[in-house]
């Protein structure tokens, strides 16, 4: 199996995994043969890539860190909660905002349990390949990264749940920012950027009054854009003043945002995003958290299609033992997309060949 960008898919390809929307709901089942009309429909709803069967990679098995049903449940619950909290006058009947910990707690405990089963090593954390992920989708992905980092740092179960609630709701304040600003395709004006910055304070103001959400969780919303050197917002806090949960969330939030497509830019390659984290290590972002990231999270998911600097198309088959951020790949086609005799390459030791683009 391999993940391939929808723009490269041809009719006749067979789905190796189901296709789901941003809330985790099934659009197409595994085993469906894609047609021109199905491909067009998937593009129309914003699906960026699909997992297809491939003879050269049939032995490549993707083990999801968080089970499919659990992802669907946390996506749906996060969607409902953010929608409810965006209004000060009405709440969804499915969400009781005064008891969010009792709602999220059991599900977060299950997610933590599933991550522990994999020893907290985040090799397949992404959930949905969308062209421009919605706020709740971003929030869930940030939570998966954050909990993986929290496990690596040996946080207690109570702290992990508080962290999980904080990250799921860290951007709730954006629900009060005008959509025309959040979705503006061009560069924001100074005034527009200042408006976006208000979401951190808005989020804290929403969460601090919810009776069963801890102060730690609320501070994630307030401080996740603060930076160790005082260059962040909303208050320009420096290292000792920024809560550890917010420092951890900052790393997960930056990485997830960089590797997702946005209306104003294409996604960065995973190693480009990781290099940006490293450039800010110890100055803007926590060294300890970035070290935990390096030890636990493989930035190139198994099954991802990539294009190499020698022109060949390849599939990621596992992280390198030499460097988790550089994968071992199996080349399966030439630059024209024609099948070749497969060969494997450890990019951590192949200094003359590197990834130039992701095709999924």
CSV table of C-alpha atoms in Angstrom, one decimal:
chain,number,residue,atom,x,y,z
A,1,UNK,CA,0.0,0.0,0.0
A,2,UNK,CA,1.0,3.6,-0.5
A,3,UNK,CA,-0.4,7.1,0.1
A,4,UNK,CA,-0.6,9.0,-3.1
A,5,UNK,CA,-1.8,12.6,-3.8
A,6,UNK,CA,-5.2,12.6,-5.5
A,7,UNK,CA,-3.8,14.6,-8.4
A,8,UNK,CA,-1.6,11.6,-9.3
A,9,UNK,CA,-4.3,9.0,-9.0
A,10,UNK,CA,-5.6,7.4,-12.2
A,11,UNK,CA,-8.9,5.5,-12.6
A,12,UNK,CA,-8.6,1.9,-11.7
A,13,UNK,CA,-6.6,2.4,-8.5
A,14,UNK,CA,-8.0,0.3,-5.6
A,15,UNK,CA,-8.3,1.8,-2.1
A,16,UNK,CA,-6.2,0.1,0.5
A,17,UNK,CA,-7.8,2.1,3.3
A,18,UNK,CA,-11.1,3.8,3.7
A,19,UNK,CA,-11.4,7.5,2.8
A,20,UNK,CA,-12.8,9.7,5.6
A,21,UNK,CA,-13.7,13.3,5.9
A,22,UNK,CA,-12.4,15.7,8.5
A,23,UNK,CA,-14.8,14.4,11.1
A,24,UNK,CA,-13.7,10.8,10.5
A,25,UNK,CA,-16.9,9.8,8.7
A,26,UNK,CA,-16.4,7.2,5.9
A,27,UNK,CA,-16.7,8.6,2.4
A,28,UNK,CA,-15.4,5.5,0.5
A,29,UNK,CA,-14.7,2.0,1.8
A,30,UNK,CA,-11.6,0.0,1.5
A,31,UNK,CA,-11.5,-2.0,-1.8
A,32,UNK,CA,-13.4,0.5,-3.9
A,33,UNK,CA,-12.1,0.9,-7.4
A,34,UNK,CA,-11.7,4.6,-8.1
A,35,UNK,CA,-13.3,6.1,-11.2
A,36,UNK,CA,-13.0,9.5,-12.8
A,37,UNK,CA,-16.2,10.6,-11.1
A,38,UNK,CA,-15.2,9.4,-7.7
A,39,UNK,CA,-11.8,11.1,-8.0
A,40,UNK,CA,-13.6,14.3,-8.9
A,41,UNK,CA,-15.9,14.0,-6.0
A,42,UNK,CA,-13.0,13.5,-3.5
A,43,UNK,CA,-11.2,16.5,-4.9
A,44,UNK,CA,-14.4,18.6,-4.5
A,45,UNK,CA,-14.7,17.8,-0.8
A,46,UNK,CA,-11.1,18.6,-0.1
A,47,UNK,CA,-9.4,15.2,0.1
A,48,UNK,CA,-5.7,15.6,-0.7
A,49,UNK,CA,-4.5,12.0,-0.8
A,50,UNK,CA,-5.7,8.4,-0.6
A,51,UNK,CA,-4.1,5.1,0.3
A,52,UNK,CA,-4.0,2.6,-2.7
A,53,UNK,CA,-3.0,-0.9,-3.3
A,54,UNK,CA,0.4,-1.4,-4.9
A,55,UNK,CA,2.2,-4.7,-5.7
A,56,UNK,CA,5.6,-3.3,-4.9
A,57,UNK,CA,4.6,-2.2,-1.4
A,58,UNK,CA,2.1,-4.9,-0.5
A,59,UNK,CA,4.3,-5.8,2.5
A,60,UNK,CA,4.2,-2.3,3.9
A,61,UNK,CA,1.7,-2.2,6.7
A,62,UNK,CA,0.6,1.0,8.4
A,63,UNK,CA,0.0,0.6,12.1
A,64,UNK,CA,-2.2,3.5,13.3
A,65,UNK,CA,-1.2,4.8,16.7
A,66,UNK,CA,-4.8,5.7,17.5
A,67,UNK,CA,-7.5,3.3,16.3
A,68,UNK,CA,-10.0,4.4,13.6
A,69,UNK,CA,-13.1,4.3,15.8
A,70,UNK,CA,-11.3,6.3,18.5
A,71,UNK,CA,-10.3,8.9,16.0
A,72,UNK,CA,-13.8,9.2,14.7
A,73,UNK,CA,-15.1,9.7,18.3
A,74,UNK,CA,-12.5,12.3,19.3
A,75,UNK,CA,-12.9,14.3,16.0
A,76,UNK,CA,-16.7,14.3,16.4
A,77,UNK,CA,-16.5,15.3,20.1
A,78,UNK,CA,-14.0,18.1,19.4
A,79,UNK,CA,-16.1,19.4,16.5
A,80,UNK,CA,-19.3,19.5,18.7
A,81,UNK,CA,-17.5,21.1,21.6
A,82,UNK,CA,-15.7,23.8,19.7
A,83,UNK,CA,-19.0,24.7,17.9
A,84,UNK,CA,-20.8,24.9,21.3
A,85,UNK,CA,-18.1,27.0,23.0
A,86,UNK,CA,-18.0,29.4,20.1
A,87,UNK,CA,-21.4,30.8,21.2
A,88,UNK,CA,-22.1,32.5,24.5
A,89,UNK,CA,-25.8,32.1,24.2
A,90,UNK,CA,-26.5,28.5,23.1
A,91,UNK,CA,-24.9,25.1,23.3
A,92,UNK,CA,-25.3,21.9,21.4
A,93,UNK,CA,-27.5,19.3,23.2
A,94,UNK,CA,-24.6,16.9,22.8
A,95,UNK,CA,-22.2,19.1,24.8
A,96,UNK,CA,-22.5,20.2,28.4
A,97,UNK,CA,-19.8,22.8,28.7
A,98,UNK,CA,-19.7,22.8,32.5
A,99,UNK,CA,-18.6,19.1,32.5
A,100,UNK,CA,-16.0,18.9,29.7
A,101,UNK,CA,-13.5,16.9,31.7
A,102,UNK,CA,-16.0,14.2,32.5
A,103,UNK,CA,-16.9,14.1,28.7
A,104,UNK,CA,-13.3,14.1,27.3
A,105,UNK,CA,-11.6,12.3,30.2
A,106,UNK,CA,-12.6,8.7,29.4
A,107,UNK,CA,-11.8,9.1,25.7
A,108,UNK,CA,-8.5,10.7,26.3
A,109,UNK,CA,-7.6,7.9,28.7
A,110,UNK,CA,-8.3,5.4,25.9
A,111,UNK,CA,-6.1,7.4,23.5
A,112,UNK,CA,-3.3,7.5,26.1
A,113,UNK,CA,-3.7,3.7,26.6
A,114,UNK,CA,-3.4,3.1,22.8
A,115,UNK,CA,-0.4,5.4,22.6
A,116,UNK,CA,1.2,3.5,25.5
A,117,UNK,CA,0.7,0.2,23.6
A,118,UNK,CA,3.1,1.6,21.0
A,119,UNK,CA,5.5,2.8,23.7
A,120,UNK,CA,4.7,6.3,22.8
A,121,UNK,CA,6.6,6.2,19.5
A,122,UNK,CA,4.6,8.3,17.1
A,123,UNK,CA,5.2,6.7,13.8
A,124,UNK,CA,1.7,7.1,12.3
A,125,UNK,CA,-0.2,10.0,14.0
A,126,UNK,CA,-1.8,11.8,11.1
A,127,UNK,CA,-5.5,11.1,10.6
A,128,UNK,CA,-7.0,12.7,7.5
A,129,UNK,CA,-5.4,14.0,4.4
A,130,UNK,CA,-7.4,17.2,3.7
A,131,UNK,CA,-6.4,20.1,1.4
A,132,UNK,CA,-6.9,22.6,4.2
A,133,UNK,CA,-7.7,21.0,7.6
A,134,UNK,CA,-10.5,22.5,9.7
A,135,UNK,CA,-9.8,23.9,13.2
A,136,UNK,CA,-11.0,20.8,15.0
A,137,UNK,CA,-8.9,18.5,12.8
A,138,UNK,CA,-5.8,20.6,13.5
A,139,UNK,CA,-6.7,20.5,17.3
A,140,UNK,CA,-6.9,16.7,17.3
A,141,UNK,CA,-3.6,16.2,15.5
A,142,UNK,CA,-1.9,18.6,17.9
A,143,UNK,CA,-3.3,16.6,20.7
A,144,UNK,CA,-1.9,13.3,19.3
A,145,UNK,CA,1.5,14.9,19.0
A,146,UNK,CA,1.3,16.5,22.5
A,147,UNK,CA,0.2,13.3,24.2
A,148,UNK,CA,3.0,11.4,22.6
A,149,UNK,CA,5.5,14.0,23.8
A,150,UNK,CA,3.9,14.0,27.2
A,151,UNK,CA,4.3,10.2,27.4
A,152,UNK,CA,7.9,10.5,26.5
A,153,UNK,CA,8.4,13.0,29.3
A,154,UNK,CA,6.7,10.5,31.7
A,155,UNK,CA,3.8,12.7,32.7
A,156,UNK,CA,1.1,11.3,35.0
A,157,UNK,CA,-2.2,10.2,33.7
A,158,UNK,CA,-3.9,13.2,35.3
A,159,UNK,CA,-1.5,15.6,33.7
A,160,UNK,CA,-1.9,13.9,30.3
A,161,UNK,CA,-5.6,14.3,30.5
A,162,UNK,CA,-5.3,18.0,31.4
A,163,UNK,CA,-2.8,18.4,28.6
A,164,UNK,CA,-5.2,16.6,26.2
A,165,UNK,CA,-8.1,18.8,27.1
A,166,UNK,CA,-5.9,21.9,26.8
A,167,UNK,CA,-4.7,21.0,23.3
A,168,UNK,CA,-8.1,19.9,22.0
A,169,UNK,CA,-9.4,23.3,22.9
A,170,UNK,CA,-6.3,25.4,22.5
A,171,UNK,CA,-7.6,27.3,19.5
A,172,UNK,CA,-11.2,27.7,20.7
A,173,UNK,CA,-10.7,31.5,20.6
A,174,UNK,CA,-10.4,31.3,16.8
A,175,UNK,CA,-14.1,30.6,16.7
A,176,UNK,CA,-14.6,34.3,17.6
A,177,UNK,CA,-12.3,35.6,14.9
A,178,UNK,CA,-14.0,36.6,11.6
A,179,UNK,CA,-13.7,33.9,9.0
A,180,UNK,CA,-12.7,36.2,6.3
A,181,UNK,CA,-9.5,37.0,8.2
A,182,UNK,CA,-8.8,33.3,9.1
A,183,UNK,CA,-9.3,32.2,5.5
A,184,UNK,CA,-7.7,35.1,3.8
A,185,UNK,CA,-5.5,33.7,1.0
A,186,UNK,CA,-3.0,36.6,1.0
A,187,UNK,CA,-0.8,38.2,3.6
A,188,UNK,CA,-2.6,39.6,6.6
A,189,UNK,CA,-2.5,43.3,7.3
A,190,UNK,CA,-1.0,44.5,10.6
A,191,UNK,CA,-4.5,45.1,12.0
A,192,UNK,CA,-5.7,41.7,10.8
A,193,UNK,CA,-2.7,39.9,12.4
A,194,UNK,CA,-3.4,41.7,15.7
A,195,UNK,CA,-7.0,40.5,15.4
A,196,UNK,CA,-5.9,36.9,15.0
A,197,UNK,CA,-3.6,37.2,18.0
A,198,UNK,CA,-6.7,37.9,20.1
A,199,UNK,CA,-7.7,34.3,19.9
A,200,UNK,CA,-5.3,33.3,22.7
A,201,UNK,CA,-7.0,35.6,25.2
A,202,UNK,CA,-10.4,34.8,23.8
A,203,UNK,CA,-9.8,31.1,24.3
A,204,UNK,CA,-8.6,31.5,27.9
A,205,UNK,CA,-11.6,33.7,28.7
A,206,UNK,CA,-13.9,30.9,27.4
A,207,UNK,CA,-12.1,28.1,29.3
A,208,UNK,CA,-11.3,29.6,32.6
A,209,UNK,CA,-15.0,29.7,33.6
A,210,UNK,CA,-15.7,26.1,32.8
A,211,UNK,CA,-15.9,24.5,36.3
A,212,UNK,CA,-14.1,21.2,35.6
A,213,UNK,CA,-11.3,22.4,33.4
A,214,UNK,CA,-8.1,22.8,35.2
A,215,UNK,CA,-6.1,26.0,35.2
A,216,UNK,CA,-3.3,24.1,33.4
A,217,UNK,CA,-5.7,23.3,30.5
A,218,UNK,CA,-6.8,26.9,30.3
A,219,UNK,CA,-3.2,28.2,30.2
A,220,UNK,CA,-2.6,26.1,27.1
A,221,UNK,CA,-5.1,28.3,25.2
A,222,UNK,CA,-3.6,31.5,26.6
A,223,UNK,CA,0.1,30.7,26.3
A,224,UNK,CA,0.6,28.4,23.3
A,225,UNK,CA,1.9,31.3,21.2
A,226,UNK,CA,4.2,32.7,23.8
A,227,UNK,CA,7.9,32.1,23.1
A,228,UNK,CA,10.8,31.5,25.5
A,229,UNK,CA,12.6,34.8,24.4
A,230,UNK,CA,9.6,36.9,25.0
A,231,UNK,CA,8.8,37.4,21.3
A,232,UNK,CA,5.4,35.6,21.4
A,233,UNK,CA,1.9,36.8,22.3
A,234,UNK,CA,-0.5,37.8,23.9
A,235,UNK,CA,1.7,39.0,26.8
A,236,UNK,CA,5.3,38.5,25.6
A,237,UNK,CA,6.1,36.1,28.5
A,238,UNK,CA,9.6,34.6,28.8
A,239,UNK,CA,10.6,31.1,29.7
A,240,UNK,CA,10.0,30.9,33.4
A,241,UNK,CA,6.6,32.5,33.0
A,242,UNK,CA,5.3,30.1,30.4
A,243,UNK,CA,3.5,26.9,31.7
A,244,UNK,CA,5.3,23.7,30.7
A,245,UNK,CA,2.0,22.5,29.0
A,246,UNK,CA,2.0,25.6,26.8
A,247,UNK,CA,5.7,25.1,26.0
A,248,UNK,CA,5.0,21.5,24.9
A,249,UNK,CA,1.9,22.5,22.9
A,250,UNK,CA,3.8,25.2,21.1
A,251,UNK,CA,6.1,22.6,19.5
A,252,UNK,CA,3.2,20.4,18.5
A,253,UNK,CA,1.2,23.3,17.2
A,254,UNK,CA,4.0,24.8,15.1
A,255,UNK,CA,4.9,21.4,13.5
A,256,UNK,CA,1.3,20.5,12.7
A,257,UNK,CA,0.6,23.9,11.3
A,258,UNK,CA,3.7,23.9,9.1
A,259,UNK,CA,3.0,20.4,7.6
A,260,UNK,CA,-0.6,21.2,6.8
A,261,UNK,CA,-1.8,23.0,3.7
A,262,UNK,CA,-3.3,26.5,4.3
A,263,UNK,CA,-5.3,28.8,2.1
A,264,UNK,CA,-2.2,31.1,1.9
A,265,UNK,CA,0.5,28.5,1.3
A,266,UNK,CA,1.3,24.9,0.6
A,267,UNK,CA,2.5,22.6,3.3
A,268,UNK,CA,6.2,22.4,4.2
A,269,UNK,CA,8.0,19.1,3.7
A,270,UNK,CA,8.2,17.3,7.1
A,271,UNK,CA,12.0,17.7,7.3
A,272,UNK,CA,11.7,21.4,6.4
A,273,UNK,CA,9.2,21.8,9.3
A,274,UNK,CA,11.5,19.9,11.6
A,275,UNK,CA,14.4,22.1,10.6
A,276,UNK,CA,12.3,25.1,11.5
A,277,UNK,CA,11.8,23.6,15.0
A,278,UNK,CA,15.5,23.0,15.4
A,279,UNK,CA,16.3,26.6,14.3
A,280,UNK,CA,14.1,27.8,17.2
A,281,UNK,CA,15.4,25.2,19.7
A,282,UNK,CA,16.3,26.8,23.0
A,283,UNK,CA,15.5,30.4,21.9
A,284,UNK,CA,11.8,30.4,21.1
A,285,UNK,CA,10.9,26.7,21.7
A,286,UNK,CA,11.8,24.3,24.5
A,287,UNK,CA,14.9,22.3,24.0
A,288,UNK,CA,13.6,19.5,26.2
A,289,UNK,CA,10.4,19.2,24.1
A,290,UNK,CA,12.2,19.2,20.8
A,291,UNK,CA,14.5,16.5,22.1
A,292,UNK,CA,11.5,14.5,23.1
A,293,UNK,CA,10.1,15.1,19.6
A,294,UNK,CA,13.3,13.8,18.0
A,295,UNK,CA,13.2,10.7,20.1
A,296,UNK,CA,9.6,9.7,19.6
A,297,UNK,CA,8.0,11.1,16.4
A,298,UNK,CA,8.9,9.9,12.9
A,299,UNK,CA,8.1,12.8,10.6
A,300,UNK,CA,7.7,10.7,7.5
A,301,UNK,CA,4.8,8.3,8.0
A,302,UNK,CA,5.1,4.8,6.7
A,303,UNK,CA,3.4,4.5,3.3
A,304,UNK,CA,4.0,8.1,2.3
A,305,UNK,CA,4.9,8.6,-1.4
A,306,UNK,CA,7.9,10.8,-2.0
A,307,UNK,CA,10.0,11.9,-4.9
A,308,UNK,CA,13.8,11.6,-4.6
A,309,UNK,CA,16.5,13.9,-5.9
A,310,UNK,CA,17.6,11.3,-8.5
A,311,UNK,CA,14.1,11.5,-10.0
A,312,UNK,CA,12.8,8.1,-8.7
A,313,UNK,CA,9.4,7.8,-6.9
A,314,UNK,CA,9.6,6.0,-3.6
A,315,UNK,CA,7.5,4.9,-0.6
A,316,UNK,CA,8.5,5.3,3.1
A,317,UNK,CA,8.8,1.9,4.6
A,318,UNK,CA,10.2,2.6,8.1
A,319,UNK,CA,12.2,5.2,10.0
A,320,UNK,CA,15.9,4.9,10.0
A,321,UNK,CA,17.6,3.6,13.1
A,322,UNK,CA,20.3,6.2,12.5
A,323,UNK,CA,17.9,9.1,12.5
A,324,UNK,CA,14.2,8.9,13.2
A,325,UNK,CA,13.6,12.0,11.1
A,326,UNK,CA,15.1,10.5,8.0
A,327,UNK,CA,13.4,7.4,6.6
A,328,UNK,CA,14.2,4.2,4.8
A,329,UNK,CA,12.4,4.3,1.4
A,330,UNK,CA,11.7,1.8,-1.4
A,331,UNK,CA,12.0,3.2,-4.8
A,332,UNK,CA,9.4,1.8,-7.2
A,333,UNK,CA,9.1,4.0,-10.2
A,334,UNK,CA,11.2,6.3,-12.4
A,335,UNK,CA,10.6,10.0,-13.0
A,336,UNK,CA,8.0,9.3,-15.7
A,337,UNK,CA,6.0,7.2,-13.3
A,338,UNK,CA,7.0,3.9,-14.9
A,339,UNK,CA,7.6,0.8,-12.7
A,340,UNK,CA,11.3,0.0,-12.0
A,341,UNK,CA,13.0,-2.9,-10.2
A,342,UNK,CA,12.4,-1.9,-6.5
A,343,UNK,CA,15.4,-1.0,-4.4
A,344,UNK,CA,15.6,0.2,-0.8
A,345,UNK,CA,17.6,3.2,0.4
A,346,UNK,CA,18.5,4.5,3.9
A,347,UNK,CA,18.4,8.2,3.4
A,348,UNK,CA,20.2,8.8,6.7
A,349,UNK,CA,23.3,7.3,5.1
A,350,UNK,CA,22.8,8.2,1.5
A,351,UNK,CA,24.3,11.6,1.5
A,352,UNK,CA,23.9,12.2,-2.3
A,353,UNK,CA,20.1,11.4,-2.4
A,354,UNK,CA,17.3,13.2,-0.5
A,355,UNK,CA,13.6,13.8,-0.6
A,356,UNK,CA,12.6,16.7,-2.8
A,357,UNK,CA,8.8,16.5,-2.5
A,358,UNK,CA,6.0,14.5,-0.9
A,359,UNK,CA,3.4,13.1,-3.3
A,360,UNK,CA,0.9,12.3,-0.6
